[in-house]
């Protein structure tokens, strides 16, 4: 087919896509994980398979939509090489319009859920290209998760319950791909670092021949409504090969990345974070300490229902809740304008934290008993975190910490991750990390340490994980591994500090 004819079909597809997009609100697209692939990106993704395929191309798109990857395959390989193509589309109306648009060019549109379909016994495709639905785990009903995990278990694979739908797509598609075939996927970058991504990383590092991973610049969100940074995975269904290298590219476009680094496949441990592999490793200088040498880093407490367990002082008085079961808790970082919180808890929100059995509360504290009954009517005692506490309205132990670190921040349009000196007796929720001094680091040193930590605050921006729109997150272990500045590194002498 002539290039101009393919472009005409692509123009018609774009009109169809705009029509379909107009029917969904951003909230609906987020819930359903429908984020259409830009056509230029689709062509670049298909182009990544070009050097690795010879002869006829048989294409599968497990999340077809309007057929952007089929149009891209026609443009990249030419109509004569694309001998056969198929795709799955779960929405019947979209499937019908896509079939009407591309059917006469050889696209076989299946109406249905790819994750429930049985792979063919033969004539498997040699190219799988896909932008799978970005449906987060909390939008997947428990029954759906059980079904998906059961399908994976038949292949001796297991995913965490926190994995999004896209992770199931990647693993289930293996049964469809022909030996020697190539697969190209665009997925959230969190796969590289999150614990739930370990099974997918294990598949990429140990089952197939991983060829390339491209990480887009965090400021370049490929799908604006998704607010997620993306990576593109390219692999071949072949023996991984111990001595082979994987290309880690970043920034720019797929065709012209800004950075290229090659690592041995053996360097990609599925149990470890892969994100830092894009940067040259910096060996630890034993003469410099780490933040974890001075502090125990704990995540702030998680209540399971902040809108219930955290009350304003006025609301607590109105409900006549006993003061002995209320302790001050810091507001979110956006409400803490400076880098120092003064002594005194006046004005801080209050956290409900009661260890007494329910019967004792009923007899001694009727007002609190009524408030707990209200929470039970809302079903709060059945939520995951409260259900695993005894009683459900007691909180985990998190004493006030003298130094805090915000859990997340943004590169653009917001504050970066920062350290905060806490002189108050307020604890903090899990939007903060709490830094508890190790034995030997006395209170008189803390102001000096805090000043030193502010010197390396910029280093926090590369210590954690980057998500869409420049969103940064730092986990406790990543924070503990932050090198100390020279001005305070002498304080990290292991002979002075306890375990």
PDB file of C-alpha atoms in Angstrom, residues 280-474:
ATOM      1  CA  UNK A 280      26.940   5.387  36.492  1.00  0.00           C
ATOM      2  CA  UNK A 281      27.383   3.598  39.812  1.00  0.00           C
ATOM      3  CA  UNK A 282      29.180   5.582  42.480  1.00  0.00           C
ATOM      4  CA  UNK A 283      31.101   3.306  44.877  1.00  0.00           C
ATOM      5  CA  UNK A 284      30.664   4.155  48.505  1.00  0.00           C
ATOM      6  CA  UNK A 285      33.560   6.067  49.983  1.00  0.00           C
ATOM      7  CA  UNK A 286      34.126   4.422  53.350  1.00  0.00           C
ATOM      8  CA  UNK A 287      35.506   7.705  54.629  1.00  0.00           C
ATOM      9  CA  UNK A 288      32.019   9.205  54.224  1.00  0.00           C
ATOM     10  CA  UNK A 289      29.080   8.025  56.252  1.00  0.00           C
ATOM     11  CA  UNK A 290      25.489   7.518  55.208  1.00  0.00           C
ATOM     12  CA  UNK A 291      22.405   9.056  56.728  1.00  0.00           C
ATOM     13  CA  UNK A 292      21.508   5.616  58.072  1.00  0.00           C
ATOM     14  CA  UNK A 293      24.699   5.683  60.150  1.00  0.00           C
ATOM     15  CA  UNK A 294      23.260   8.576  62.163  1.00  0.00           C
ATOM     16  CA  UNK A 295      19.539   7.842  62.121  1.00  0.00           C
ATOM     17  CA  UNK A 296      17.023   5.036  62.082  1.00  0.00           C
ATOM     18  CA  UNK A 297      14.594   5.968  59.306  1.00  0.00           C
ATOM     19  CA  UNK A 298      10.972   5.008  59.808  1.00  0.00           C
ATOM     20  CA  UNK A 299       7.990   5.770  57.653  1.00  0.00           C
ATOM     21  CA  UNK A 300       5.348   7.894  59.395  1.00  0.00           C
ATOM     22  CA  UNK A 301       2.297   6.151  60.786  1.00  0.00           C
ATOM     23  CA  UNK A 302      -0.538   4.994  58.543  1.00  0.00           C
ATOM     24  CA  UNK A 303      -3.991   5.232  60.109  1.00  0.00           C
ATOM     25  CA  UNK A 304      -6.064   3.627  57.364  1.00  0.00           C
ATOM     26  CA  UNK A 305      -8.638   6.446  57.585  1.00  0.00           C
ATOM     27  CA  UNK A 306      -7.118   9.885  58.147  1.00  0.00           C
ATOM     28  CA  UNK A 307     -10.460  11.654  57.799  1.00  0.00           C
ATOM     29  CA  UNK A 308     -11.697   9.732  60.847  1.00  0.00           C
ATOM     30  CA  UNK A 309      -8.660   9.269  63.069  1.00  0.00           C
ATOM     31  CA  UNK A 310      -7.274  12.808  62.609  1.00  0.00           C
ATOM     32  CA  UNK A 311      -9.456  15.613  63.973  1.00  0.00           C
ATOM     33  CA  UNK A 312      -9.108  19.330  64.452  1.00  0.00           C
ATOM     34  CA  UNK A 313      -8.912  20.457  68.102  1.00  0.00           C
ATOM     35  CA  UNK A 314     -12.332  22.097  67.713  1.00  0.00           C
ATOM     36  CA  UNK A 315     -13.902  18.883  66.392  1.00  0.00           C
ATOM     37  CA  UNK A 316     -12.344  16.823  69.186  1.00  0.00           C
ATOM     38  CA  UNK A 317     -13.805  19.238  71.770  1.00  0.00           C
ATOM     39  CA  UNK A 318     -17.203  19.183  70.110  1.00  0.00           C
ATOM     40  CA  UNK A 319     -17.287  15.394  70.306  1.00  0.00           C
ATOM     41  CA  UNK A 320     -15.954  15.476  73.902  1.00  0.00           C
ATOM     42  CA  UNK A 321     -13.227  12.944  73.143  1.00  0.00           C
ATOM     43  CA  UNK A 322     -10.870  12.263  76.076  1.00  0.00           C
ATOM     44  CA  UNK A 323      -7.649  14.247  75.854  1.00  0.00           C
ATOM     45  CA  UNK A 324      -5.609  11.282  77.057  1.00  0.00           C
ATOM     46  CA  UNK A 325      -6.380   9.440  73.805  1.00  0.00           C
ATOM     47  CA  UNK A 326      -5.517  12.354  71.530  1.00  0.00           C
ATOM     48  CA  UNK A 327      -1.965  13.190  70.539  1.00  0.00           C
ATOM     49  CA  UNK A 328      -0.753  15.968  68.256  1.00  0.00           C
ATOM     50  CA  UNK A 329       0.088  15.073  64.680  1.00  0.00           C
ATOM     51  CA  UNK A 330       1.657  17.291  62.054  1.00  0.00           C
ATOM     52  CA  UNK A 331      -0.361  18.547  59.082  1.00  0.00           C
ATOM     53  CA  UNK A 332       0.729  17.646  55.541  1.00  0.00           C
ATOM     54  CA  UNK A 333       3.910  19.167  54.098  1.00  0.00           C
ATOM     55  CA  UNK A 334       1.984  21.659  51.993  1.00  0.00           C
ATOM     56  CA  UNK A 335       0.758  23.264  55.230  1.00  0.00           C
ATOM     57  CA  UNK A 336       4.283  23.451  56.681  1.00  0.00           C
ATOM     58  CA  UNK A 337       5.717  26.495  54.957  1.00  0.00           C
ATOM     59  CA  UNK A 338       9.113  26.668  56.610  1.00  0.00           C
ATOM     60  CA  UNK A 339      11.805  24.138  57.399  1.00  0.00           C
ATOM     61  CA  UNK A 340      11.379  24.382  61.178  1.00  0.00           C
ATOM     62  CA  UNK A 341       8.419  23.444  63.376  1.00  0.00           C
ATOM     63  CA  UNK A 342       8.483  25.285  66.687  1.00  0.00           C
ATOM     64  CA  UNK A 343       7.900  23.720  70.100  1.00  0.00           C
ATOM     65  CA  UNK A 344       4.336  23.397  71.357  1.00  0.00           C
ATOM     66  CA  UNK A 345       1.464  21.523  69.740  1.00  0.00           C
ATOM     67  CA  UNK A 346      -1.157  24.253  69.908  1.00  0.00           C
ATOM     68  CA  UNK A 347      -3.130  24.287  66.679  1.00  0.00           C
ATOM     69  CA  UNK A 348      -1.863  20.942  65.405  1.00  0.00           C
ATOM     70  CA  UNK A 349      -4.441  18.338  64.355  1.00  0.00           C
ATOM     71  CA  UNK A 350      -5.086  15.551  66.855  1.00  0.00           C
ATOM     72  CA  UNK A 351      -4.719  11.820  66.327  1.00  0.00           C
ATOM     73  CA  UNK A 352      -7.110   9.399  67.990  1.00  0.00           C
ATOM     74  CA  UNK A 353      -5.048   6.629  69.605  1.00  0.00           C
ATOM     75  CA  UNK A 354      -6.679   4.487  72.280  1.00  0.00           C
ATOM     76  CA  UNK A 355      -5.384   1.100  73.535  1.00  0.00           C
ATOM     77  CA  UNK A 356      -8.357   0.269  75.763  1.00  0.00           C
ATOM     78  CA  UNK A 357     -10.644  -2.677  74.927  1.00  0.00           C
ATOM     79  CA  UNK A 358     -14.008  -1.718  73.503  1.00  0.00           C
ATOM     80  CA  UNK A 359     -15.990  -2.787  76.576  1.00  0.00           C
ATOM     81  CA  UNK A 360     -13.811  -0.619  78.801  1.00  0.00           C
ATOM     82  CA  UNK A 361     -14.368   2.333  76.484  1.00  0.00           C
ATOM     83  CA  UNK A 362     -18.133   1.760  76.601  1.00  0.00           C
ATOM     84  CA  UNK A 363     -18.191   1.882  80.410  1.00  0.00           C
ATOM     85  CA  UNK A 364     -15.666   4.660  81.069  1.00  0.00           C
ATOM     86  CA  UNK A 365     -15.851   6.925  78.013  1.00  0.00           C
ATOM     87  CA  UNK A 366     -19.362   7.111  76.498  1.00  0.00           C
ATOM     88  CA  UNK A 367     -18.513   9.918  74.063  1.00  0.00           C
ATOM     89  CA  UNK A 368     -15.568   7.985  72.640  1.00  0.00           C
ATOM     90  CA  UNK A 369     -17.752   4.848  72.528  1.00  0.00           C
ATOM     91  CA  UNK A 370     -20.271   6.743  70.379  1.00  0.00           C
ATOM     92  CA  UNK A 371     -17.524   7.949  68.053  1.00  0.00           C
ATOM     93  CA  UNK A 372     -16.145   4.414  67.633  1.00  0.00           C
ATOM     94  CA  UNK A 373     -19.658   3.149  66.876  1.00  0.00           C
ATOM     95  CA  UNK A 374     -19.899   5.803  64.151  1.00  0.00           C
ATOM     96  CA  UNK A 375     -16.637   4.525  62.650  1.00  0.00           C
ATOM     97  CA  UNK A 376     -17.924   0.948  62.709  1.00  0.00           C
ATOM     98  CA  UNK A 377     -21.116   1.981  60.923  1.00  0.00           C
ATOM     99  CA  UNK A 378     -18.842   3.355  58.205  1.00  0.00           C
ATOM    100  CA  UNK A 379     -17.059   0.005  58.080  1.00  0.00           C
ATOM    101  CA  UNK A 380     -13.699   1.498  59.064  1.00  0.00           C
ATOM    102  CA  UNK A 381     -12.895  -1.378  61.410  1.00  0.00           C
ATOM    103  CA  UNK A 382     -12.997  -3.714  58.373  1.00  0.00           C
ATOM    104  CA  UNK A 383     -10.424  -1.771  56.354  1.00  0.00           C
ATOM    105  CA  UNK A 384      -7.071  -3.436  55.885  1.00  0.00           C
ATOM    106  CA  UNK A 385      -4.950  -1.474  58.401  1.00  0.00           C
ATOM    107  CA  UNK A 386      -7.503  -1.123  61.221  1.00  0.00           C
ATOM    108  CA  UNK A 387      -8.467  -4.784  60.835  1.00  0.00           C
ATOM    109  CA  UNK A 388      -4.871  -5.777  61.628  1.00  0.00           C
ATOM    110  CA  UNK A 389      -4.688  -3.681  64.812  1.00  0.00           C
ATOM    111  CA  UNK A 390      -5.970  -4.733  68.230  1.00  0.00           C
ATOM    112  CA  UNK A 391      -8.068  -2.822  69.007  1.00  0.00           C
ATOM    113  CA  UNK A 392      -8.746  -1.359  65.590  1.00  0.00           C
ATOM    114  CA  UNK A 393      -8.568   2.230  66.896  1.00  0.00           C
ATOM    115  CA  UNK A 394      -5.057   2.003  68.398  1.00  0.00           C
ATOM    116  CA  UNK A 395      -2.215   3.409  66.264  1.00  0.00           C
ATOM    117  CA  UNK A 396       1.264   2.109  65.498  1.00  0.00           C
ATOM    118  CA  UNK A 397       4.005   3.471  67.720  1.00  0.00           C
ATOM    119  CA  UNK A 398       5.635   6.529  66.163  1.00  0.00           C
ATOM    120  CA  UNK A 399       7.092   8.932  68.750  1.00  0.00           C
ATOM    121  CA  UNK A 400       7.826  12.495  67.619  1.00  0.00           C
ATOM    122  CA  UNK A 401      11.026  12.642  65.563  1.00  0.00           C
ATOM    123  CA  UNK A 402      13.436  15.602  65.772  1.00  0.00           C
ATOM    124  CA  UNK A 403      14.071  15.582  62.024  1.00  0.00           C
ATOM    125  CA  UNK A 404      11.579  14.753  59.290  1.00  0.00           C
ATOM    126  CA  UNK A 405      11.890  14.241  55.563  1.00  0.00           C
ATOM    127  CA  UNK A 406       8.960  14.672  53.218  1.00  0.00           C
ATOM    128  CA  UNK A 407       8.056  11.486  51.347  1.00  0.00           C
ATOM    129  CA  UNK A 408       7.392  13.082  47.973  1.00  0.00           C
ATOM    130  CA  UNK A 409       7.687  16.322  46.034  1.00  0.00           C
ATOM    131  CA  UNK A 410       7.559  17.683  42.505  1.00  0.00           C
ATOM    132  CA  UNK A 411      10.239  19.073  40.254  1.00  0.00           C
ATOM    133  CA  UNK A 412       7.771  21.484  38.705  1.00  0.00           C
ATOM    134  CA  UNK A 413       4.985  23.484  40.256  1.00  0.00           C
ATOM    135  CA  UNK A 414       5.652  22.274  43.795  1.00  0.00           C
ATOM    136  CA  UNK A 415       8.210  21.866  46.554  1.00  0.00           C
ATOM    137  CA  UNK A 416      10.963  19.335  46.300  1.00  0.00           C
ATOM    138  CA  UNK A 417      11.618  16.686  48.907  1.00  0.00           C
ATOM    139  CA  UNK A 418      13.041  18.452  51.964  1.00  0.00           C
ATOM    140  CA  UNK A 419      14.259  18.013  55.521  1.00  0.00           C
ATOM    141  CA  UNK A 420      12.310  19.642  58.374  1.00  0.00           C
ATOM    142  CA  UNK A 421      13.526  20.275  61.939  1.00  0.00           C
ATOM    143  CA  UNK A 422      10.790  19.330  64.408  1.00  0.00           C
ATOM    144  CA  UNK A 423      10.930  20.918  67.874  1.00  0.00           C
ATOM    145  CA  UNK A 424       7.317  20.005  68.678  1.00  0.00           C
ATOM    146  CA  UNK A 425       5.895  16.955  70.396  1.00  0.00           C
ATOM    147  CA  UNK A 426       3.775  16.059  67.364  1.00  0.00           C
ATOM    148  CA  UNK A 427       4.139  12.767  65.543  1.00  0.00           C
ATOM    149  CA  UNK A 428       3.649  12.481  61.764  1.00  0.00           C
ATOM    150  CA  UNK A 429       1.765  10.366  59.246  1.00  0.00           C
ATOM    151  CA  UNK A 430       3.247   8.507  56.298  1.00  0.00           C
ATOM    152  CA  UNK A 431       3.574  11.618  54.140  1.00  0.00           C
ATOM    153  CA  UNK A 432       6.802  12.049  56.131  1.00  0.00           C
ATOM    154  CA  UNK A 433       9.776   9.870  57.012  1.00  0.00           C
ATOM    155  CA  UNK A 434      10.846  10.085  60.636  1.00  0.00           C
ATOM    156  CA  UNK A 435      14.560  10.280  61.494  1.00  0.00           C
ATOM    157  CA  UNK A 436      15.308   8.921  64.982  1.00  0.00           C
ATOM    158  CA  UNK A 437      18.884   9.557  66.224  1.00  0.00           C
ATOM    159  CA  UNK A 438      20.997   6.506  66.938  1.00  0.00           C
ATOM    160  CA  UNK A 439      22.553   6.202  70.435  1.00  0.00           C
ATOM    161  CA  UNK A 440      25.550   8.493  70.668  1.00  0.00           C
ATOM    162  CA  UNK A 441      24.023  11.287  68.611  1.00  0.00           C
ATOM    163  CA  UNK A 442      22.946  13.613  71.395  1.00  0.00           C
ATOM    164  CA  UNK A 443      20.405  16.419  71.186  1.00  0.00           C
ATOM    165  CA  UNK A 444      23.124  19.071  71.134  1.00  0.00           C
ATOM    166  CA  UNK A 445      24.351  17.793  67.750  1.00  0.00           C
ATOM    167  CA  UNK A 446      20.975  17.808  66.022  1.00  0.00           C
ATOM    168  CA  UNK A 447      20.963  21.425  64.841  1.00  0.00           C
ATOM    169  CA  UNK A 448      24.431  20.955  63.336  1.00  0.00           C
ATOM    170  CA  UNK A 449      23.310  17.721  61.653  1.00  0.00           C
ATOM    171  CA  UNK A 450      20.170  19.383  60.303  1.00  0.00           C
ATOM    172  CA  UNK A 451      22.203  22.203  58.777  1.00  0.00           C
ATOM    173  CA  UNK A 452      24.467  19.615  57.148  1.00  0.00           C
ATOM    174  CA  UNK A 453      21.552  17.610  55.763  1.00  0.00           C
ATOM    175  CA  UNK A 454      20.186  20.706  54.082  1.00  0.00           C
ATOM    176  CA  UNK A 455      23.493  20.931  52.194  1.00  0.00           C
ATOM    177  CA  UNK A 456      22.724  17.600  50.490  1.00  0.00           C
ATOM    178  CA  UNK A 457      19.003  18.211  50.012  1.00  0.00           C
ATOM    179  CA  UNK A 458      19.481  18.386  46.249  1.00  0.00           C
ATOM    180  CA  UNK A 459      20.870  14.825  46.302  1.00  0.00           C
ATOM    181  CA  UNK A 460      17.442  13.636  47.468  1.00  0.00           C
ATOM    182  CA  UNK A 461      16.101  14.394  44.022  1.00  0.00           C
ATOM    183  CA  UNK A 462      18.120  11.496  42.561  1.00  0.00           C
ATOM    184  CA  UNK A 463      17.945   9.176  45.576  1.00  0.00           C
ATOM    185  CA  UNK A 464      14.375   8.030  44.997  1.00  0.00           C
ATOM    186  CA  UNK A 465      11.973   7.212  42.201  1.00  0.00           C
ATOM    187  CA  UNK A 466      10.572   9.596  39.625  1.00  0.00           C
ATOM    188  CA  UNK A 467       6.984   9.385  38.410  1.00  0.00           C
ATOM    189  CA  UNK A 468       4.875  11.340  35.963  1.00  0.00           C
ATOM    190  CA  UNK A 469       5.015  15.126  35.890  1.00  0.00           C
ATOM    191  CA  UNK A 470       8.282  15.127  37.833  1.00  0.00           C
ATOM    192  CA  UNK A 471       6.787  13.535  40.962  1.00  0.00           C
ATOM    193  CA  UNK A 472       9.569  12.279  43.242  1.00  0.00           C
ATOM    194  CA  UNK A 473       9.270   9.657  45.979  1.00  0.00           C
ATOM    195  CA  UNK A 474      11.954   8.498  48.407  1.00  0.00           C
TER     196      UNK A 474
END
